[in-house]
PDB file of C-alpha atoms in Angstrom:
ATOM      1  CA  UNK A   1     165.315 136.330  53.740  1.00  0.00           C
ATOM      2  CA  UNK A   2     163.973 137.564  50.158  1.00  0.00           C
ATOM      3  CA  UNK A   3     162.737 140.795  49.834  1.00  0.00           C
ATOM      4  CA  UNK A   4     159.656 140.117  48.505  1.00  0.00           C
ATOM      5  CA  UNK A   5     159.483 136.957  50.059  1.00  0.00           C
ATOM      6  CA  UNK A   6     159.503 134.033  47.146  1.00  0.00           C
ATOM      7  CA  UNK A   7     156.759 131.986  48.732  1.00  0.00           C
ATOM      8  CA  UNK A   8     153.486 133.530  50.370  1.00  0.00           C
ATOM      9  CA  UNK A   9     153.252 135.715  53.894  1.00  0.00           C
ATOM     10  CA  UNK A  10     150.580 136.892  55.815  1.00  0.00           C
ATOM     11  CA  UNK A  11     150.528 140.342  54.435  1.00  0.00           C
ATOM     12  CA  UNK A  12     149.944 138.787  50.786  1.00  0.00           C
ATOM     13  CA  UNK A  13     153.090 140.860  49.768  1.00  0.00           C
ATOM     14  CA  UNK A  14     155.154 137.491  48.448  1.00  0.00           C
ATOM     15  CA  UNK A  15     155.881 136.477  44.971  1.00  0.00           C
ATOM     16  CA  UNK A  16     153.336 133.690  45.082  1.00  0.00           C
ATOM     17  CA  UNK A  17     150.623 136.168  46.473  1.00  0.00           C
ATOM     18  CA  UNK A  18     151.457 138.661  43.662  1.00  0.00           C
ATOM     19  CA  UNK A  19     151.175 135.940  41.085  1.00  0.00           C
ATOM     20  CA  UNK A  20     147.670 134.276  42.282  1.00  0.00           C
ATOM     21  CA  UNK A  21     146.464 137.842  42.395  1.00  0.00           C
ATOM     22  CA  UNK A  22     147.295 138.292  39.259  1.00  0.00           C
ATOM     23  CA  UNK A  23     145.623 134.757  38.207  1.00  0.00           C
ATOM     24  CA  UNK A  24     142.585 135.752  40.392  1.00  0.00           C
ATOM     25  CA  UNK A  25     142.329 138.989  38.682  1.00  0.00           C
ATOM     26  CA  UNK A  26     142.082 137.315  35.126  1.00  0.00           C
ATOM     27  CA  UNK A  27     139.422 135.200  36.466  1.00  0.00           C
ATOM     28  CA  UNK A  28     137.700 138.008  38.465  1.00  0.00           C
ATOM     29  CA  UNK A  29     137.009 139.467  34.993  1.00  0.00           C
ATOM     30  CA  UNK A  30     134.568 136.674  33.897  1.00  0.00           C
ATOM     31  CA  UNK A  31     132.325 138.348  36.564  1.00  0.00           C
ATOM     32  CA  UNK A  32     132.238 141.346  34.955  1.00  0.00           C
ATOM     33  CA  UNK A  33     129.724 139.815  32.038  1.00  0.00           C
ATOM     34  CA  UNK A  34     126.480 138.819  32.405  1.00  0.00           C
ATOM     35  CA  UNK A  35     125.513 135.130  31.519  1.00  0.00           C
ATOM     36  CA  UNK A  36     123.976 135.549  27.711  1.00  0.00           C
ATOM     37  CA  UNK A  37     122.214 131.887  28.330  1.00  0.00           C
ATOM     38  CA  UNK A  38     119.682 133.753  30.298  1.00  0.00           C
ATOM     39  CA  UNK A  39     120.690 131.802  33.796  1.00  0.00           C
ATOM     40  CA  UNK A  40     122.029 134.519  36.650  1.00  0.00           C
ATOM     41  CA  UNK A  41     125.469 134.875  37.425  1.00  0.00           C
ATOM     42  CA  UNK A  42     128.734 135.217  35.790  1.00  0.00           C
ATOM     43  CA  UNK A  43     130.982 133.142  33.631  1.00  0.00           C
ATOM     44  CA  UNK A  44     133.524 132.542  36.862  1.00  0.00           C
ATOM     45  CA  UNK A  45     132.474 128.798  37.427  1.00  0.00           C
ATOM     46  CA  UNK A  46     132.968 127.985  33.940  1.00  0.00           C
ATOM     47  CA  UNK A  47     136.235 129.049  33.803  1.00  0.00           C
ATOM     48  CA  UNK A  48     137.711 127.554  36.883  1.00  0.00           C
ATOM     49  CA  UNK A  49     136.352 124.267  35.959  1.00  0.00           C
ATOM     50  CA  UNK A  50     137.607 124.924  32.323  1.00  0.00           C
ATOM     51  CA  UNK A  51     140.347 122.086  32.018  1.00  0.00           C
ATOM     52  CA  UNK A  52     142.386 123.818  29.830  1.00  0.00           C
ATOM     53  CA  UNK A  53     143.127 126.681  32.367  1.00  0.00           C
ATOM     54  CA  UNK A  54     142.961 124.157  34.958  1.00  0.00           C
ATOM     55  CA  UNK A  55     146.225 123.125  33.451  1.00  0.00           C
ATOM     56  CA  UNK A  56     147.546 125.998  32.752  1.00  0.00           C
ATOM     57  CA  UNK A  57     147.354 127.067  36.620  1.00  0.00           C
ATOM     58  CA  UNK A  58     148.334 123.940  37.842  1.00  0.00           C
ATOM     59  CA  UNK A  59     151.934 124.894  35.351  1.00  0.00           C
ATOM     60  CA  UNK A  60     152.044 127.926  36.771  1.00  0.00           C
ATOM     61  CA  UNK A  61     152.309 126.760  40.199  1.00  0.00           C
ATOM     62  CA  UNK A  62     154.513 124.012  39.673  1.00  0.00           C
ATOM     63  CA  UNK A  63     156.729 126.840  38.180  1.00  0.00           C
ATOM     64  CA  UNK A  64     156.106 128.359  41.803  1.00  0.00           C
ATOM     65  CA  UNK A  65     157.088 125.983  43.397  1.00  0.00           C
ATOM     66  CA  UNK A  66     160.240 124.969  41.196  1.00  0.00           C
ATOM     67  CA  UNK A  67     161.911 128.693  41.713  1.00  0.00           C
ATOM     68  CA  UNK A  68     161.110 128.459  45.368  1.00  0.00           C
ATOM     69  CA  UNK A  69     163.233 125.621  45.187  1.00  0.00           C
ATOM     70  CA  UNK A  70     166.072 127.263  43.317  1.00  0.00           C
ATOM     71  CA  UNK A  71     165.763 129.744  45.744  1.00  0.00           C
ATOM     72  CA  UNK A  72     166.344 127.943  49.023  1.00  0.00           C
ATOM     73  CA  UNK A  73     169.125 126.154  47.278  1.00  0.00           C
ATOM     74  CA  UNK A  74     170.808 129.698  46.594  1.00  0.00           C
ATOM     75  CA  UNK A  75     169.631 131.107  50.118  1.00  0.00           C
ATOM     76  CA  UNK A  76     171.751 128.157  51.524  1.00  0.00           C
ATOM     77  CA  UNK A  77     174.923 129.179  49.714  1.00  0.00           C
ATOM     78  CA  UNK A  78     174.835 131.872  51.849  1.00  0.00           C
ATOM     79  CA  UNK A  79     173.317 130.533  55.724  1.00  0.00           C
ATOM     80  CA  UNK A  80     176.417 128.184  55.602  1.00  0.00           C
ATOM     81  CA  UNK A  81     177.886 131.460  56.963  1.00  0.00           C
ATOM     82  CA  UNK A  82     175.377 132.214  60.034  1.00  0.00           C
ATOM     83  CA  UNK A  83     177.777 131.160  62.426  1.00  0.00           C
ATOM     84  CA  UNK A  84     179.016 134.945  61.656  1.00  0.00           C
ATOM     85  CA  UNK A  85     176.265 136.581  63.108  1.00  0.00           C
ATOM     86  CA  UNK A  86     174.802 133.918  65.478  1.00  0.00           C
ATOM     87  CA  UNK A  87     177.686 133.076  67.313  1.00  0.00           C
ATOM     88  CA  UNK A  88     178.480 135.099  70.682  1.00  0.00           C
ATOM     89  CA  UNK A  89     181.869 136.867  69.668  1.00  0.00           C
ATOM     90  CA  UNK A  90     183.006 137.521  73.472  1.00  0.00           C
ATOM     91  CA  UNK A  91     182.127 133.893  74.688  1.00  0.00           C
ATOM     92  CA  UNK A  92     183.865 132.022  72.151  1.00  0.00           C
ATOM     93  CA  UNK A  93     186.802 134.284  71.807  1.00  0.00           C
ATOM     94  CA  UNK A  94     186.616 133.551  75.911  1.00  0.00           C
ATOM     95  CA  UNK A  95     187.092 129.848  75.211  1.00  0.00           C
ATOM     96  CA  UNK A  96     189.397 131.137  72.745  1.00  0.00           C
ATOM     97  CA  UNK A  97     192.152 132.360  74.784  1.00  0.00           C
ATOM     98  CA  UNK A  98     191.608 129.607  77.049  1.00  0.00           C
ATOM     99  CA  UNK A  99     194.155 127.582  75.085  1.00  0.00           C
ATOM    100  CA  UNK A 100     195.944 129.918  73.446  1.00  0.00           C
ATOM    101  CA  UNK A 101     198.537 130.440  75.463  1.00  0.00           C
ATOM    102  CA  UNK A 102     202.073 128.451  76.272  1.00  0.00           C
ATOM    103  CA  UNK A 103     203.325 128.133  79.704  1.00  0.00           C
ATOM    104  CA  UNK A 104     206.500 127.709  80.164  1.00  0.00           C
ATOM    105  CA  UNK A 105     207.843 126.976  84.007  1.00  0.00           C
ATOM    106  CA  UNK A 106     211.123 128.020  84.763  1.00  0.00           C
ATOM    107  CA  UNK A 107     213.205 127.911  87.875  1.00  0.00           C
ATOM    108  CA  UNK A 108     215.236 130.458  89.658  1.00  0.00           C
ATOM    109  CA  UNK A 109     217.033 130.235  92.864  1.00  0.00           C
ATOM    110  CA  UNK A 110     215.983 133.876  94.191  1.00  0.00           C
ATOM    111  CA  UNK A 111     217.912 133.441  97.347  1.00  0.00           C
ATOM    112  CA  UNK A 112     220.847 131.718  96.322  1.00  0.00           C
ATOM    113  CA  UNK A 113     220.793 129.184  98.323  1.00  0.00           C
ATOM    114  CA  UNK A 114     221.287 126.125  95.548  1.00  0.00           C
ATOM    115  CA  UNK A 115     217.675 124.642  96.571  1.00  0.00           C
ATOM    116  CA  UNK A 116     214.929 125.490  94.539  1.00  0.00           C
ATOM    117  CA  UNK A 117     211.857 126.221  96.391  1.00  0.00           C
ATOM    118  CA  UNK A 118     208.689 126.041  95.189  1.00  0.00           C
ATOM    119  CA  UNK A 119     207.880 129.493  95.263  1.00  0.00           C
ATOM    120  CA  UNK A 120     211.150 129.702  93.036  1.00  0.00           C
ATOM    121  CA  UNK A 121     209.335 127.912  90.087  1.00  0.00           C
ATOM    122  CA  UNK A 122     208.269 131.102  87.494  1.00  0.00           C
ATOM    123  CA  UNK A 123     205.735 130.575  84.796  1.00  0.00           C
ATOM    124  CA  UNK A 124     205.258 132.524  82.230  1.00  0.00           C
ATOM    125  CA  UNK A 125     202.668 132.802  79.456  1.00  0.00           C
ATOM    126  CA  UNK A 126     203.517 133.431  76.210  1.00  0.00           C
ATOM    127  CA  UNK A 127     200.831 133.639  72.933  1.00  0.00           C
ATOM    128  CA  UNK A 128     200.276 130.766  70.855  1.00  0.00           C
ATOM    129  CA  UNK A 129     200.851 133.236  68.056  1.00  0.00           C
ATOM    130  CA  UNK A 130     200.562 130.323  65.587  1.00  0.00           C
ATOM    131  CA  UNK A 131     197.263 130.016  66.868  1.00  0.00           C
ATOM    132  CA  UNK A 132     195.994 133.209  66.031  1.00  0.00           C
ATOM    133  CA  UNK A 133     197.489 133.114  62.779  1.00  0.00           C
ATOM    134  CA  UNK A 134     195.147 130.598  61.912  1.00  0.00           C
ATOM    135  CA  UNK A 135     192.020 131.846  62.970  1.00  0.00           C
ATOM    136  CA  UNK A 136     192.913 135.350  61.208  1.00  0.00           C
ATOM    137  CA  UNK A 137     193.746 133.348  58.168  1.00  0.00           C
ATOM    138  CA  UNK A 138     190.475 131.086  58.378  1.00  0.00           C
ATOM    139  CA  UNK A 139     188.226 134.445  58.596  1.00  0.00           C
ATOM    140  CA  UNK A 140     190.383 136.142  55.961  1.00  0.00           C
ATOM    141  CA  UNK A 141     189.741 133.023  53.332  1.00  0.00           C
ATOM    142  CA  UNK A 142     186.047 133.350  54.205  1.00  0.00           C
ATOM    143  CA  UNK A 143     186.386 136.887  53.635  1.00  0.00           C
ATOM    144  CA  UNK A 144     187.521 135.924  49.952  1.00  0.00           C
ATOM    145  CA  UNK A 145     184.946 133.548  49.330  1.00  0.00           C
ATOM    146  CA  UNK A 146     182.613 136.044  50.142  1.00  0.00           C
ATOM    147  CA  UNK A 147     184.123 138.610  47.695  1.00  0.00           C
ATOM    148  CA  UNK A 148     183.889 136.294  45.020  1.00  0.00           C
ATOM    149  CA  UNK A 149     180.726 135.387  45.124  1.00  0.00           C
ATOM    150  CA  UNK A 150     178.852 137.190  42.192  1.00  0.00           C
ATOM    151  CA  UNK A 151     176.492 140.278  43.146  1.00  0.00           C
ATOM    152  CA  UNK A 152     173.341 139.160  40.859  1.00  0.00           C
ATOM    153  CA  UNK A 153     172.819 136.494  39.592  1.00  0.00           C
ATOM    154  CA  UNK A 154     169.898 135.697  37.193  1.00  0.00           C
ATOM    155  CA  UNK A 155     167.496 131.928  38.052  1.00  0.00           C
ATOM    156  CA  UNK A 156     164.961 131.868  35.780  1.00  0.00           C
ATOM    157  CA  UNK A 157     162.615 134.537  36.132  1.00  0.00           C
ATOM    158  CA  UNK A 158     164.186 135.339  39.626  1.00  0.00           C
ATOM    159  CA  UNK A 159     167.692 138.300  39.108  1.00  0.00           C
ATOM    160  CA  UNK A 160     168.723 137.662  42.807  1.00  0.00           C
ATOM    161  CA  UNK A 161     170.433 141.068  44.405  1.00  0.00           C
ATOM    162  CA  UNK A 162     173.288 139.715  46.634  1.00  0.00           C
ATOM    163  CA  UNK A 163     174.644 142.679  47.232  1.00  0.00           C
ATOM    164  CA  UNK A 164     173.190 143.591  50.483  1.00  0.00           C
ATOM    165  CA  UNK A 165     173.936 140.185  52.135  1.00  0.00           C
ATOM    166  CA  UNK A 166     177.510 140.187  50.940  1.00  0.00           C
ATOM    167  CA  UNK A 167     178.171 143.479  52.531  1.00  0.00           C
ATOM    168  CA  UNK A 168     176.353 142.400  55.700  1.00  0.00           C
ATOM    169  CA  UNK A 169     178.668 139.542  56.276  1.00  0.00           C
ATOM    170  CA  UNK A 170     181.713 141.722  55.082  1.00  0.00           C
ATOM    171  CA  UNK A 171     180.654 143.530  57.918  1.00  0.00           C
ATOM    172  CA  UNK A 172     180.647 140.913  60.232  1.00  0.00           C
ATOM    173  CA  UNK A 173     183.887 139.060  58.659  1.00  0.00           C
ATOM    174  CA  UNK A 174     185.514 142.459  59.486  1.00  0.00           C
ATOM    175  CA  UNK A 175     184.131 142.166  63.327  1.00  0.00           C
ATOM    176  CA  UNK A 176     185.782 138.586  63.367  1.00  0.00           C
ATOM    177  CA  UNK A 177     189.142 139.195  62.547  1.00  0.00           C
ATOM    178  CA  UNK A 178     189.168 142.875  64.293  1.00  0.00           C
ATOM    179  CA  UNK A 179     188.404 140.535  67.449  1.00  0.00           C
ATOM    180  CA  UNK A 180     192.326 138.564  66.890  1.00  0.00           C
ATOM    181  CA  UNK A 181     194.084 141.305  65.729  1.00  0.00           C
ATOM    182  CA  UNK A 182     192.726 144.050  68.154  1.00  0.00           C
ATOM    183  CA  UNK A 183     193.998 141.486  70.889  1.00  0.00           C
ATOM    184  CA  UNK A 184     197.304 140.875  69.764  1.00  0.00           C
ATOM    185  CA  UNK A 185     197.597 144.829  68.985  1.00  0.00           C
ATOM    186  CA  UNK A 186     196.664 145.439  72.820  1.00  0.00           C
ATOM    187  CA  UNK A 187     198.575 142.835  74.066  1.00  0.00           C
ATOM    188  CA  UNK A 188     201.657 144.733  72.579  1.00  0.00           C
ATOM    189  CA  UNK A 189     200.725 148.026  74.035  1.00  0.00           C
ATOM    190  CA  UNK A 190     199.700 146.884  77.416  1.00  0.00           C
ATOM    191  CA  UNK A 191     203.129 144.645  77.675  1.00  0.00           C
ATOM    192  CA  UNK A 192     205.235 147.893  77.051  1.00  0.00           C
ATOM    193  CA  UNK A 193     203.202 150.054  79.253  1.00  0.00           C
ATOM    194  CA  UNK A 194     203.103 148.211  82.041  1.00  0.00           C
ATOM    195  CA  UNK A 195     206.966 147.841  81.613  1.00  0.00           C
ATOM    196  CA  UNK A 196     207.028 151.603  81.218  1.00  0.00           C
ATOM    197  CA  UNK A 197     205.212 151.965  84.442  1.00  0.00           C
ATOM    198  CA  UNK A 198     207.297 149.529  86.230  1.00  0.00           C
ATOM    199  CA  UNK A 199     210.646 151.471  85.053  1.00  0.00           C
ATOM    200  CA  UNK A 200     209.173 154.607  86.519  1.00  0.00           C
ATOM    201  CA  UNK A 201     207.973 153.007  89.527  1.00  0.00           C
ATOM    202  CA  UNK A 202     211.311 152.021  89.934  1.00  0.00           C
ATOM    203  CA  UNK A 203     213.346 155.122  89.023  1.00  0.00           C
ATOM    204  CA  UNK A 204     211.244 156.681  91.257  1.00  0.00           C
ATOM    205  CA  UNK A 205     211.628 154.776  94.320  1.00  0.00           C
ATOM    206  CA  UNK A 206     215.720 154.840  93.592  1.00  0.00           C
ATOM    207  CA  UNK A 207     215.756 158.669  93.299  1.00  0.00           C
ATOM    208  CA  UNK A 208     215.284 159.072  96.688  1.00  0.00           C
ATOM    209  CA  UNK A 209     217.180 159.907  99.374  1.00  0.00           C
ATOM    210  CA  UNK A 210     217.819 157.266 102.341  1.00  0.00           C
ATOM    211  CA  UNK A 211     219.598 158.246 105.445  1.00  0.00           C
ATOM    212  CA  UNK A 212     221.364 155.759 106.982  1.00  0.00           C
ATOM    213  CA  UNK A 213     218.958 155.873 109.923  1.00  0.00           C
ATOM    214  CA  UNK A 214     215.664 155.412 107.625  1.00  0.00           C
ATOM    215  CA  UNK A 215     215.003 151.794 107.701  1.00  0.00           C
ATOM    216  CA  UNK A 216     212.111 152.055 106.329  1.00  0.00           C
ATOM    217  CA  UNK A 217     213.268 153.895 103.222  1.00  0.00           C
ATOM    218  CA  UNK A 218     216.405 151.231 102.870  1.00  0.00           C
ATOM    219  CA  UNK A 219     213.939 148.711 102.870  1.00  0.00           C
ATOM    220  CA  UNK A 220     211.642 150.304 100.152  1.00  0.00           C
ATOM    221  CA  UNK A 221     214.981 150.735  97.895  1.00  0.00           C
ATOM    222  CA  UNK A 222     216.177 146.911  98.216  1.00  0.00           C
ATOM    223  CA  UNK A 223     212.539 145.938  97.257  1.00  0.00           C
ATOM    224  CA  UNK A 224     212.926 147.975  94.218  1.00  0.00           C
ATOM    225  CA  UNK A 225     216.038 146.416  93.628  1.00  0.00           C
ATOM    226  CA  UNK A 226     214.998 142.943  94.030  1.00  0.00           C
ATOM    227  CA  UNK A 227     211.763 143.920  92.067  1.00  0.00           C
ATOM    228  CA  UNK A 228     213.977 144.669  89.272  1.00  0.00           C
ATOM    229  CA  UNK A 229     216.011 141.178  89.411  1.00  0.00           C
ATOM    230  CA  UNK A 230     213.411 139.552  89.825  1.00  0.00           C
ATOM    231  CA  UNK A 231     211.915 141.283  86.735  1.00  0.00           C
ATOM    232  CA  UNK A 232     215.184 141.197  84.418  1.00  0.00           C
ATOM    233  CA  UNK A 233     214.730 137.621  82.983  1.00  0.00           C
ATOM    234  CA  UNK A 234     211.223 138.193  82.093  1.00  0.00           C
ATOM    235  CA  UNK A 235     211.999 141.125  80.659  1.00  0.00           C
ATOM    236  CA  UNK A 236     214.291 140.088  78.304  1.00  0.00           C
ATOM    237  CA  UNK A 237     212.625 137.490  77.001  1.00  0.00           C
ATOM    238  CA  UNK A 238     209.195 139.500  76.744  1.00  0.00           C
ATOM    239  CA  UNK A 239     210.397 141.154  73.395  1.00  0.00           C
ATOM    240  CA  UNK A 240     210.944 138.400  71.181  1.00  0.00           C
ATOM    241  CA  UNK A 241     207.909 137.215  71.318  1.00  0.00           C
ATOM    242  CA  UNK A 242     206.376 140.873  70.982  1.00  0.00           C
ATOM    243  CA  UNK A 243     208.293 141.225  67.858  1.00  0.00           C
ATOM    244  CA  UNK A 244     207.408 138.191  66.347  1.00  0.00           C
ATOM    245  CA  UNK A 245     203.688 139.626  67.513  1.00  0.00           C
ATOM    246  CA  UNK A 246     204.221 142.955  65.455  1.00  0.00           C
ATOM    247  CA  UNK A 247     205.568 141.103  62.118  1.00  0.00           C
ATOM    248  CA  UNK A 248     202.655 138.661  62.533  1.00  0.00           C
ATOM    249  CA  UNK A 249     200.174 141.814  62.750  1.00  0.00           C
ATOM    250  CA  UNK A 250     201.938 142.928  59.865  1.00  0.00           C
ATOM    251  CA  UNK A 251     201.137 140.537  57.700  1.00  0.00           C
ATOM    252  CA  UNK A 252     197.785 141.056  58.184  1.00  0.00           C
ATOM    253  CA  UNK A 253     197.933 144.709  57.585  1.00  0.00           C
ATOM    254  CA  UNK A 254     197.604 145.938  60.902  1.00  0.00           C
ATOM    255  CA  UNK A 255     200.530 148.451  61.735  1.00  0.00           C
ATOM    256  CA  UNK A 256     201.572 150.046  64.796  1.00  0.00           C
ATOM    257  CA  UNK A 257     202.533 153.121  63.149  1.00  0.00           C
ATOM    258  CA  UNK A 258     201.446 155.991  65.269  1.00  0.00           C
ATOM    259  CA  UNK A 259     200.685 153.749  68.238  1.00  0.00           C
ATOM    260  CA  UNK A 260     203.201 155.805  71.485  1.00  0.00           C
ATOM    261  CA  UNK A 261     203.908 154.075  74.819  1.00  0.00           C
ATOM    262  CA  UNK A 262     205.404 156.615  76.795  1.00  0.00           C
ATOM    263  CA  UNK A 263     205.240 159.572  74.255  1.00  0.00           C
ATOM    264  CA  UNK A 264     208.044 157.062  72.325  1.00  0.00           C
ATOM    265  CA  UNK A 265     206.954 155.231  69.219  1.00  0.00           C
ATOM    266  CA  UNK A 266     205.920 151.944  70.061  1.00  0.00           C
ATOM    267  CA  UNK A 267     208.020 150.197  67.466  1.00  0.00           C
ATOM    268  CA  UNK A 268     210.970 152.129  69.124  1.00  0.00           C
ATOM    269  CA  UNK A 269     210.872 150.054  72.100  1.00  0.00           C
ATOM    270  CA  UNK A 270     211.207 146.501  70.081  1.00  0.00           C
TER     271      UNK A 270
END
């Protein structure tokens, strides 16, 4: 939206109202003389029949018309990128994630027993980080286009401001990719704190004492210990793909620097 408005609005504050004000006020002047043929009235009539100014109106609001043209056209440069603030953010980043993921199904035989059961069959979820990269790259290239574009720019008797919409949709360029990075940088930190919290779970259970007559507390220790097989593939093959999730981050400028899990750097941990 123009600010004044090119065309006309309903408070009369538009370019078009200011300029047939103007017009009007030329022609309001004839009233201001008395007729000196001796018939009552003003001079008014005359000179909005008058051909000559007739035609010189008429140019004026062809030239109207011809900058509210040139002004759409230039609006539209711009509303090619409304998807940035009319979009829902949480929905479509909700269909998002939908697919971007890989799930990989692997098999273990838990009990040993050579027969894999179908409760033996372990999927696991891993980022499509390749997917991410794209849509951070996408919104990054908009970003640039938007940068470039120049901050006034000069059609006819219009000097167009552009300054306020290109920091609007800066703004909202900045929301965009904050929504993939901030995800990846959580995913990160939540990965090694719930691994933190499992390890002290763990640690925890194991530190205590079991007399050989406390069932109960033999059983809780071999469920930590199975916990923790059952855990030990995943967790080896969690931090290759959270490293590759760091350097990706890192290209776009996001560090981790600072970030703890545990009161340990998280960079420490990978």
């Amino acid at each position: 939206v123009y600010v004044p408005d090119l065309n006309s609005t309903e408070n009369t504050n538009g370019i078009r109202d200011v300029v047939q004000a103007v017009q009007a006020g030329f022609i309001g002047a004839a009233s201001l003389f008395k007729r000196i043929d001796g018939i009552e009235g003003s001079y008014v009539k005359e000179l909005m029949e008058d051909p000559e100014i007739s035609m010189l109106r008429a140019v004026i609001n062809d030239n109207l018309a011809h900058h509210e043209a040139l002004g759409a056209e230039f609006r539209d440069k711009y509303m090619q990128y409304e998807y940035l603030w009319s979009t829902d953010l949480t929905k479509l980043f909700a269909e998002f994630l939908q697919d971007a993921y890989i799930i990989e199904n692997e098999e273990e035989d838990l009990d040993g027993d050579g027969i894999i059961e179908e409760d033996e069959i372990i999927s696991r979820r891993f980022l499509d980080l390749n997917k991410f990269d794209e849509q951070i790259q996408h919104f990054r290239g908009v970003q640039s286009e938007i940068q470039d574009l120049r901050h006034s720019t000069d059609i006819g008797y219009l000097r167009i401001n552009s300054q306020p919409i290109k920091q609007a949709l800066s703004t909202w360029i900045t929301k965009w990719v904050y929504l993939f990075t901030q995800y990846l940088h959580d995913h990160v930190h939540n990965k090694l704190h719930s691994l933190q919290k499992f390890i002290d779970t763990v640690q925890n259970g194991l530190d205590l004492e079991v007399d050989k007559d406390d069932k109960d507390g033999l059983m809780s220790v071999m469920t930590h210990i199975r916990d923790v097989r059952k855990r030990m593939d995943e967790t080896h093959t969690m931090f290759a793909p959270l490293r590759d999730t760091v350097a990706l981050l890192k290209t776009h400028g996001i560090s981790f620097e600072g970030t703890e899990v545990a009161d340990m750097p998280l960079l420490d941990w990978i």
